[in-house]
Amino acid sequence: MAATSLPIAPVNHAGLPLPDIYARVSRHVPAIEWPALADDVAAILELKKTRNAVILAHNYQAPEIFHTVADIVGDSLALAREAVTVDADVIVLAGVHFMAETAKLLNPGKTVLIPDMRAGCSLADSITAADVRGLREKYPGVPIVTYVNTSAAVKAESDLCCTSGNAVDVVRSLNAPRVLMIPDEFLAQNVQSLVPEVEILTWAGHCEVHEQFTPADIHAVRESYPGVTVIAHPECPPDVVAESDFSGSTAMMMNFVTEKRPRQVVLVTECSMGDNIAAANPDIEFIKPCNLCPHMKRMSLKNIRNALETLTHEVTVEPDLADRARLAVERMLAVRPR
Ligand code: SF4
């Protein structure tokens, strides 16, 4: 994801009547279900004003969150960048826990809430701070680039972070012959193919959503839909990426679809991506397969409303650790595309 052009924020429901908000999600939410959701949407829009709150939502959030109450939407890189500029007392992170931690690192004075504390990530769970210290001992002098899909404790042990949108630029920015890129083995392998001049060492962490895709899935979809454009997220195994027409972060996927306007496309990633782009691109047919992320799907209008009503669940990071983790994130944000 050489992503610096960010598909951020289709927001501003402020003042929009509820029927107009419904028009944004009518392809995904049956009219009969809307009244129940509309009550939560209206309450959330009101609560955002009284709490001086903003909602940051990842591209994998369901359309009824993404298109109705979110103030800023994007991939991890976009959310990290935008989190710095947020002018609010309260940030609600409609995503997973490491994203809320990153928002807190960048906004230590603000209240950062996650509607469900159980929203984790298999990549974040795959590595600990002690593991990173072990790698540093084993590979002295080798810079450690850590995917943002990790805990603040792991970031704090790292030299700098990356996202799938800037991983190539981050690795190149180091001008080092060897780089440790953790914890996503597939992302590291996919980056390795784009940066052959650097030896990339990795860790055996995987995204439980993207690791499920296989080349056979791509073959099957190409057979059923001749001419279909296949776009794979770089958390997919390298043999899946090799079978695809394009690979990039969720932001890059959106840009690709918007610019190239393929007639039929399959997004080899989390299911809500296609749903969220489809509304703005009715002329493009979005074909499955896709897989759901159970952690992202812990977010709902109900628990976002509850988070704003009760100001729970607050995400905090111990100050010393936060300072070190923030440095790794800020070093990433300072990297410019080459
Ligand atoms: S899609 Fe994968 S990387 Fe993203 S939050 Fe879910 S488990 Fe983690």
Tab-separated table of C-alpha atoms and ligand atoms in Angstrom:
chain	number	residue	atom	x	y	z
A	1	MET	CA	0.000	0.000	0.000
A	2	ALA	CA	2.050	2.921	-1.244
A	3	ALA	CA	-0.895	4.719	0.078
A	4	THR	CA	-0.624	8.330	0.704
A	5	SER	CA	-3.735	9.273	-1.185
A	6	LEU	CA	-6.316	8.385	1.371
A	7	PRO	CA	-9.951	7.605	0.739
A	8	ILE	CA	-10.912	9.269	3.935
A	9	ALA	CA	-14.128	10.454	5.369
A	10	PRO	CA	-17.285	10.351	3.391
A	11	VAL	CA	-18.768	11.948	6.479
A	12	ASN	CA	-20.989	14.708	7.441
A	13	HIS	CA	-24.240	13.364	8.303
A	14	ALA	CA	-24.513	16.459	10.466
A	15	GLY	CA	-27.916	17.860	9.618
A	16	LEU	CA	-28.713	15.092	7.135
A	17	PRO	CA	-32.235	13.750	7.566
A	18	LEU	CA	-32.366	10.054	8.451
A	19	PRO	CA	-33.949	9.047	5.106
A	20	ASP	CA	-30.935	10.534	3.306
A	21	ILE	CA	-28.631	8.577	5.578
A	22	TYR	CA	-30.641	5.443	4.825
A	23	ALA	CA	-30.121	5.997	1.093
A	24	ARG	CA	-26.417	5.368	1.703
A	25	VAL	CA	-27.003	1.900	3.084
A	26	SER	CA	-30.184	0.836	1.319
A	27	ARG	CA	-28.294	-1.752	-0.770
A	28	HIS	CA	-27.231	-3.556	2.391
A	29	VAL	CA	-29.929	-2.826	4.972
A	30	PRO	CA	-33.494	-3.948	4.131
A	31	ALA	CA	-36.066	-1.160	4.636
A	32	ILE	CA	-37.841	-3.257	7.250
A	33	GLU	CA	-34.697	-3.335	9.418
A	34	TRP	CA	-33.898	0.354	9.129
A	35	PRO	CA	-36.269	1.762	11.824
A	36	ALA	CA	-34.479	-0.272	14.521
A	37	LEU	CA	-31.080	0.949	13.325
A	38	ALA	CA	-32.256	4.523	12.729
A	39	ASP	CA	-32.965	4.925	16.440
A	40	ASP	CA	-29.318	4.120	17.247
A	41	VAL	CA	-28.013	6.264	14.386
A	42	ALA	CA	-30.015	9.284	15.572
A	43	ALA	CA	-28.869	8.759	19.164
A	44	ILE	CA	-25.214	8.435	18.116
A	45	LEU	CA	-25.318	11.583	15.997
A	46	GLU	CA	-26.731	13.468	18.977
A	47	LEU	CA	-24.258	11.950	21.438
A	48	LYS	CA	-21.333	12.919	19.212
A	49	LYS	CA	-22.377	16.551	19.613
A	50	THR	CA	-22.910	16.441	23.376
A	51	ARG	CA	-19.699	14.487	24.017
A	52	ASN	CA	-17.656	16.410	21.422
A	53	ALA	CA	-16.754	13.013	20.008
A	54	VAL	CA	-15.640	11.655	16.652
A	55	ILE	CA	-15.901	8.128	15.334
A	56	LEU	CA	-12.978	6.633	13.423
A	57	ALA	CA	-14.048	3.568	11.458
A	58	HIS	CA	-11.869	1.063	9.634
A	59	ASN	CA	-12.699	0.103	6.051
A	60	TYR	CA	-13.775	-3.331	7.324
A	61	GLN	CA	-16.666	-1.930	9.323
A	62	ALA	CA	-20.179	-2.858	8.265
A	63	PRO	CA	-21.942	-0.374	5.945
A	64	GLU	CA	-24.446	0.628	8.634
A	65	ILE	CA	-21.511	1.993	10.663
A	66	PHE	CA	-19.226	3.062	7.816
A	67	HIS	CA	-21.859	5.100	5.949
A	68	THR	CA	-23.978	6.481	8.780
A	69	VAL	CA	-22.089	7.525	11.909
A	70	ALA	CA	-18.364	7.405	11.063
A	71	ASP	CA	-16.553	10.731	10.871
A	72	ILE	CA	-13.315	9.391	9.442
A	73	VAL	CA	-12.954	6.149	7.541
A	74	GLY	CA	-9.886	4.526	6.067
A	75	ASP	CA	-7.212	1.888	6.436
A	76	SER	CA	-4.864	1.650	9.412
A	77	LEU	CA	-2.487	4.201	7.916
A	78	ALA	CA	-5.250	6.706	7.249
A	79	LEU	CA	-6.720	6.261	10.711
A	80	ALA	CA	-3.290	6.693	12.310
A	81	ARG	CA	-2.652	9.844	10.283
A	82	GLU	CA	-6.071	11.318	10.905
A	83	ALA	CA	-6.009	10.453	14.593
A	84	VAL	CA	-3.285	13.090	14.987
A	85	THR	CA	-5.492	15.846	13.616
A	86	VAL	CA	-8.711	15.019	15.399
A	87	ASP	CA	-10.278	17.986	17.163
A	88	ALA	CA	-12.471	16.353	19.801
A	89	ASP	CA	-12.514	15.355	23.441
A	90	VAL	CA	-13.514	11.777	22.751
A	91	ILE	CA	-12.467	9.363	20.006
A	92	VAL	CA	-14.498	6.214	19.443
A	93	LEU	CA	-12.568	3.628	17.471
A	94	ALA	CA	-14.837	1.400	15.419
A	95	GLY	CA	-12.183	-1.154	14.623
A	96	VAL	CA	-9.988	-3.382	16.734
A	97	HIS	CA	-8.023	-2.839	19.919
A	98	PHE	CA	-4.602	-2.091	18.426
A	99	MET	CA	-6.167	0.711	16.377
A	100	ALA	CA	-7.634	2.248	19.527
A	101	GLU	CA	-4.236	1.981	21.209
A	102	THR	CA	-2.608	3.723	18.248
A	103	ALA	CA	-5.196	6.512	18.441
A	104	LYS	CA	-4.447	6.846	22.167
A	105	LEU	CA	-0.686	6.963	21.569
A	106	LEU	CA	-1.176	9.846	19.192
A	107	ASN	CA	-3.765	11.589	21.374
A	108	PRO	CA	-2.589	11.073	24.967
A	109	GLY	CA	-4.819	13.865	26.272
A	110	LYS	CA	-8.029	12.562	24.717
A	111	THR	CA	-10.427	9.890	25.869
A	112	VAL	CA	-10.230	6.965	23.459
A	113	LEU	CA	-13.018	4.409	23.589
A	114	ILE	CA	-13.506	1.032	21.978
A	115	PRO	CA	-17.083	-0.261	22.027
A	116	ASP	CA	-16.043	-3.870	22.688
A	117	MET	CA	-12.763	-4.692	24.432
A	118	ARG	CA	-12.790	-8.194	22.925
A	119	ALA	CA	-12.124	-6.820	19.423
A	120	GLY	CA	-8.627	-8.242	19.022
A	121	CYS	CA	-6.537	-9.385	16.074
A	122	SER	CA	-4.742	-12.660	15.331
A	123	LEU	CA	-1.679	-10.745	14.153
A	124	ALA	CA	-1.504	-8.653	17.325
A	125	ASP	CA	-1.882	-11.837	19.374
A	126	SER	CA	0.940	-13.600	17.523
A	127	ILE	CA	3.823	-11.732	19.162
A	128	THR	CA	4.794	-10.268	22.541
A	129	ALA	CA	7.238	-7.612	23.673
A	130	ALA	CA	9.476	-10.399	25.038
A	131	ASP	CA	9.502	-12.015	21.584
A	132	VAL	CA	10.723	-8.747	20.045
A	133	ARG	CA	13.454	-8.410	22.659
A	134	GLY	CA	14.491	-11.963	21.797
A	135	LEU	CA	14.704	-11.085	18.104
A	136	ARG	CA	16.828	-8.041	18.890
A	137	GLU	CA	19.257	-10.223	20.803
A	138	LYS	CA	19.347	-12.791	18.044
A	139	TYR	CA	19.820	-10.229	15.243
A	140	PRO	CA	21.862	-7.375	16.779
A	141	GLY	CA	21.883	-4.228	14.677
A	142	VAL	CA	19.076	-5.358	12.359
A	143	PRO	CA	16.299	-2.732	12.333
A	144	ILE	CA	12.887	-3.948	13.452
A	145	VAL	CA	9.882	-2.809	11.429
A	146	THR	CA	6.634	-3.691	13.149
A	147	TYR	CA	3.254	-3.826	11.475
A	148	VAL	CA	0.757	-1.526	13.185
A	149	ASN	CA	-1.396	-4.608	13.835
A	150	THR	CA	0.398	-5.136	17.152
A	151	SER	CA	0.059	-4.088	20.773
A	152	ALA	CA	1.601	-0.863	22.054
A	153	ALA	CA	4.016	-3.015	24.089
A	154	VAL	CA	5.338	-4.628	20.890
A	155	LYS	CA	5.539	-1.276	19.100
A	156	ALA	CA	7.530	0.085	22.044
A	157	GLU	CA	10.258	-2.528	21.422
A	158	SER	CA	10.454	-1.691	17.705
A	159	ASP	CA	12.421	0.829	15.677
A	160	LEU	CA	9.483	1.942	13.600
A	161	CYS	CA	6.082	0.784	12.423
A	162	CYS	CA	4.570	0.172	9.027
A	163	THR	CA	1.158	-0.491	7.566
A	164	SER	CA	0.362	-2.542	4.498
A	165	GLY	CA	0.024	0.844	2.770
A	166	ASN	CA	3.573	2.020	3.365
A	167	ALA	CA	5.586	-1.127	4.174
A	168	VAL	CA	7.684	-0.930	0.999
A	169	ASP	CA	8.539	2.730	1.577
A	170	VAL	CA	9.337	2.095	5.236
A	171	VAL	CA	11.722	-0.772	4.415
A	172	ARG	CA	13.430	1.245	1.680
A	173	SER	CA	13.736	4.282	3.962
A	174	LEU	CA	16.081	2.333	6.252
A	175	ASN	CA	18.800	1.789	3.628
A	176	ALA	CA	19.724	-1.379	5.498
A	177	PRO	CA	20.829	-4.680	3.956
A	178	ARG	CA	18.685	-6.696	6.381
A	179	VAL	CA	15.420	-5.807	8.046
A	180	LEU	CA	13.252	-7.683	10.510
A	181	MET	CA	9.626	-7.231	9.498
A	182	ILE	CA	7.190	-8.552	12.071
A	183	PRO	CA	4.780	-10.159	12.794
A	184	ASP	CA	2.976	-10.758	9.470
A	185	GLU	CA	4.916	-13.404	7.580
A	186	PHE	CA	2.888	-13.041	4.380
A	187	LEU	CA	3.084	-9.256	4.293
A	188	ALA	CA	6.849	-9.529	4.796
A	189	GLN	CA	7.135	-12.084	1.985
A	190	ASN	CA	5.027	-9.933	-0.332
A	191	VAL	CA	7.160	-6.892	0.472
A	192	GLN	CA	10.305	-8.986	-0.076
A	193	SER	CA	9.254	-9.593	-3.681
A	194	LEU	CA	9.036	-5.822	-4.218
A	195	VAL	CA	12.284	-4.979	-2.400
A	196	PRO	CA	14.707	-7.704	-3.531
A	197	GLU	CA	17.738	-5.620	-2.597
A	198	VAL	CA	16.933	-6.018	1.122
A	199	GLU	CA	16.923	-9.314	3.015
A	200	ILE	CA	13.698	-9.393	5.003
A	201	LEU	CA	13.495	-11.636	8.060
A	202	THR	CA	10.092	-12.287	9.479
A	203	TRP	CA	7.879	-13.903	12.135
A	204	ALA	CA	5.209	-16.550	11.743
A	205	GLY	CA	2.168	-14.376	12.459
A	206	HIS	CA	-0.843	-14.498	10.135
A	207	CYS	CA	-4.131	-12.714	9.716
A	208	GLU	CA	-6.800	-15.322	10.342
A	209	VAL	CA	-8.979	-13.757	7.643
A	210	HIS	CA	-6.469	-13.448	4.816
A	211	GLU	CA	-4.557	-16.672	5.437
A	212	GLN	CA	-7.661	-18.623	4.440
A	213	PHE	CA	-7.522	-17.580	0.782
A	214	THR	CA	-5.882	-19.976	-1.656
A	215	PRO	CA	-4.849	-19.849	-5.322
A	216	ALA	CA	-7.686	-22.336	-5.961
A	217	ASP	CA	-10.178	-19.647	-4.823
A	218	ILE	CA	-8.785	-17.277	-7.451
A	219	HIS	CA	-8.834	-19.945	-10.169
A	220	ALA	CA	-12.453	-20.755	-9.336
A	221	VAL	CA	-13.555	-17.141	-9.510
A	222	ARG	CA	-11.709	-16.566	-12.796
A	223	GLU	CA	-13.370	-19.637	-14.270
A	224	SER	CA	-16.829	-18.488	-13.223
A	225	TYR	CA	-16.278	-14.839	-14.188
A	226	PRO	CA	-13.939	-14.630	-17.202
A	227	GLY	CA	-12.272	-11.217	-17.342
A	228	VAL	CA	-12.855	-10.455	-13.664
A	229	THR	CA	-10.258	-8.220	-11.983
A	230	VAL	CA	-8.757	-9.782	-8.856
A	231	ILE	CA	-7.358	-7.546	-6.109
A	232	ALA	CA	-5.700	-9.143	-3.097
A	233	HIS	CA	-4.664	-7.685	0.221
A	234	PRO	CA	-0.931	-8.195	0.956
A	235	GLU	CA	-1.807	-10.073	4.166
A	236	CYS	CA	-2.795	-12.916	1.805
A	237	PRO	CA	-0.258	-15.696	1.154
A	238	PRO	CA	2.221	-14.815	-1.637
A	239	ASP	CA	0.818	-17.499	-3.968
A	240	VAL	CA	-2.573	-15.783	-3.747
A	241	VAL	CA	-1.056	-12.366	-4.436
A	242	ALA	CA	0.833	-13.877	-7.399
A	243	GLU	CA	-2.490	-14.981	-8.916
A	244	SER	CA	-4.004	-11.515	-8.553
A	245	ASP	CA	-4.047	-8.534	-10.904
A	246	PHE	CA	-3.228	-6.058	-8.172
A	247	SER	CA	-2.303	-6.123	-4.505
A	248	GLY	CA	-2.552	-3.289	-2.029
A	249	SER	CA	-3.905	-2.006	1.237
A	250	THR	CA	-7.620	-1.399	1.596
A	251	ALA	CA	-7.013	2.250	0.690
A	252	MET	CA	-5.121	1.214	-2.431
A	253	MET	CA	-7.869	-1.228	-3.325
A	254	MET	CA	-10.409	1.577	-3.145
A	255	ASN	CA	-8.239	3.872	-5.252
A	256	PHE	CA	-7.655	1.145	-7.830
A	257	VAL	CA	-11.369	0.394	-8.187
A	258	THR	CA	-12.308	4.067	-8.355
A	259	GLU	CA	-9.672	4.898	-10.954
A	260	LYS	CA	-9.648	1.766	-13.161
A	261	ARG	CA	-13.375	1.055	-12.896
A	262	PRO	CA	-13.243	-2.674	-13.704
A	263	ARG	CA	-16.593	-4.127	-14.840
A	264	GLN	CA	-16.355	-7.000	-12.375
A	265	VAL	CA	-13.997	-7.161	-9.444
A	266	VAL	CA	-13.255	-9.510	-6.587
A	267	LEU	CA	-11.644	-8.042	-3.476
A	268	VAL	CA	-9.710	-10.819	-1.788
A	269	THR	CA	-10.070	-9.473	1.721
A	270	GLU	CA	-12.649	-8.836	4.444
A	271	CYS	CA	-16.241	-8.825	3.156
A	272	SER	CA	-17.271	-5.329	4.220
A	273	MET	CA	-14.695	-3.724	1.908
A	274	GLY	CA	-16.709	-4.595	-1.175
A	275	ASP	CA	-19.960	-3.550	0.481
A	276	ASN	CA	-18.541	-0.183	1.457
A	277	ILE	CA	-17.178	0.629	-2.002
A	278	ALA	CA	-20.206	-0.762	-3.805
A	279	ALA	CA	-22.531	2.026	-2.673
A	280	ALA	CA	-20.451	4.667	-4.477
A	281	ASN	CA	-19.831	2.451	-7.543
A	282	PRO	CA	-23.171	1.017	-8.647
A	283	ASP	CA	-21.819	0.296	-12.154
A	284	ILE	CA	-19.180	-2.151	-10.828
A	285	GLU	CA	-20.100	-5.712	-9.906
A	286	PHE	CA	-18.397	-6.879	-6.709
A	287	ILE	CA	-18.022	-10.634	-6.590
A	288	LYS	CA	-17.329	-12.758	-3.544
A	289	PRO	CA	-15.309	-14.663	-2.174
A	290	CYS	CA	-14.453	-12.735	0.879
A	291	ASN	CA	-14.052	-13.658	4.533
A	292	LEU	CA	-15.410	-11.952	7.624
A	293	CYS	CA	-13.187	-10.708	10.429
A	294	PRO	CA	-14.896	-11.753	13.668
A	295	HIS	CA	-13.035	-9.042	15.600
A	296	MET	CA	-14.090	-6.183	13.338
A	297	LYS	CA	-17.625	-7.516	13.448
A	298	ARG	CA	-17.794	-7.035	17.206
A	299	MET	CA	-18.583	-3.398	16.460
A	300	SER	CA	-22.259	-2.497	16.182
A	301	LEU	CA	-24.401	0.622	16.277
A	302	LYS	CA	-25.696	-0.584	19.644
A	303	ASN	CA	-22.298	-0.837	21.294
A	304	ILE	CA	-21.065	2.415	19.696
A	305	ARG	CA	-24.109	4.120	21.201
A	306	ASN	CA	-23.397	2.500	24.544
A	307	ALA	CA	-19.747	3.610	24.391
A	308	LEU	CA	-20.816	7.223	23.934
A	309	GLU	CA	-23.537	7.047	26.564
A	310	THR	CA	-21.342	5.484	29.240
A	311	LEU	CA	-17.879	6.614	28.054
A	312	THR	CA	-16.670	3.016	28.054
A	313	HIS	CA	-14.476	1.153	27.335
A	314	GLU	CA	-11.573	3.497	27.744
A	315	VAL	CA	-8.258	2.440	26.194
A	316	THR	CA	-5.191	3.535	28.127
A	317	VAL	CA	-1.471	2.983	27.633
A	318	GLU	CA	1.069	3.309	30.439
A	319	PRO	CA	2.944	6.646	29.833
A	320	ASP	CA	6.534	5.305	29.556
A	321	LEU	CA	5.522	2.566	27.219
A	322	ALA	CA	3.321	5.008	25.272
A	323	ASP	CA	6.281	7.353	24.700
A	324	ARG	CA	8.369	4.556	23.170
A	325	ALA	CA	5.507	3.166	21.102
A	326	ARG	CA	4.580	6.642	19.865
A	327	LEU	CA	8.110	7.149	18.635
A	328	ALA	CA	7.819	4.035	16.455
A	329	VAL	CA	4.503	5.261	15.017
A	330	GLU	CA	5.789	8.804	14.471
A	331	ARG	CA	8.890	7.509	12.679
A	332	MET	CA	6.561	5.667	10.338
A	333	LEU	CA	4.420	8.732	9.749
A	334	ALA	CA	7.571	10.700	8.856
A	335	VAL	CA	8.466	8.280	6.023
A	336	ARG	CA	7.624	9.768	2.648
A	337	PRO	CA	6.882	7.639	-0.418
A	338	ARG	CA	9.875	7.182	-2.723
B	1	SF4	S1	-8.763	-8.706	9.339
B	1	SF4	FE1	-6.994	-9.853	10.119
B	1	SF4	S2	-5.438	-8.284	10.502
B	1	SF4	FE2	-7.435	-7.227	10.345
B	1	SF4	S3	-8.185	-7.138	12.468
B	1	SF4	FE3	-9.080	-8.984	11.544
B	1	SF4	S4	-7.606	-10.595	12.160
B	1	SF4	FE4	-6.539	-8.656	12.448
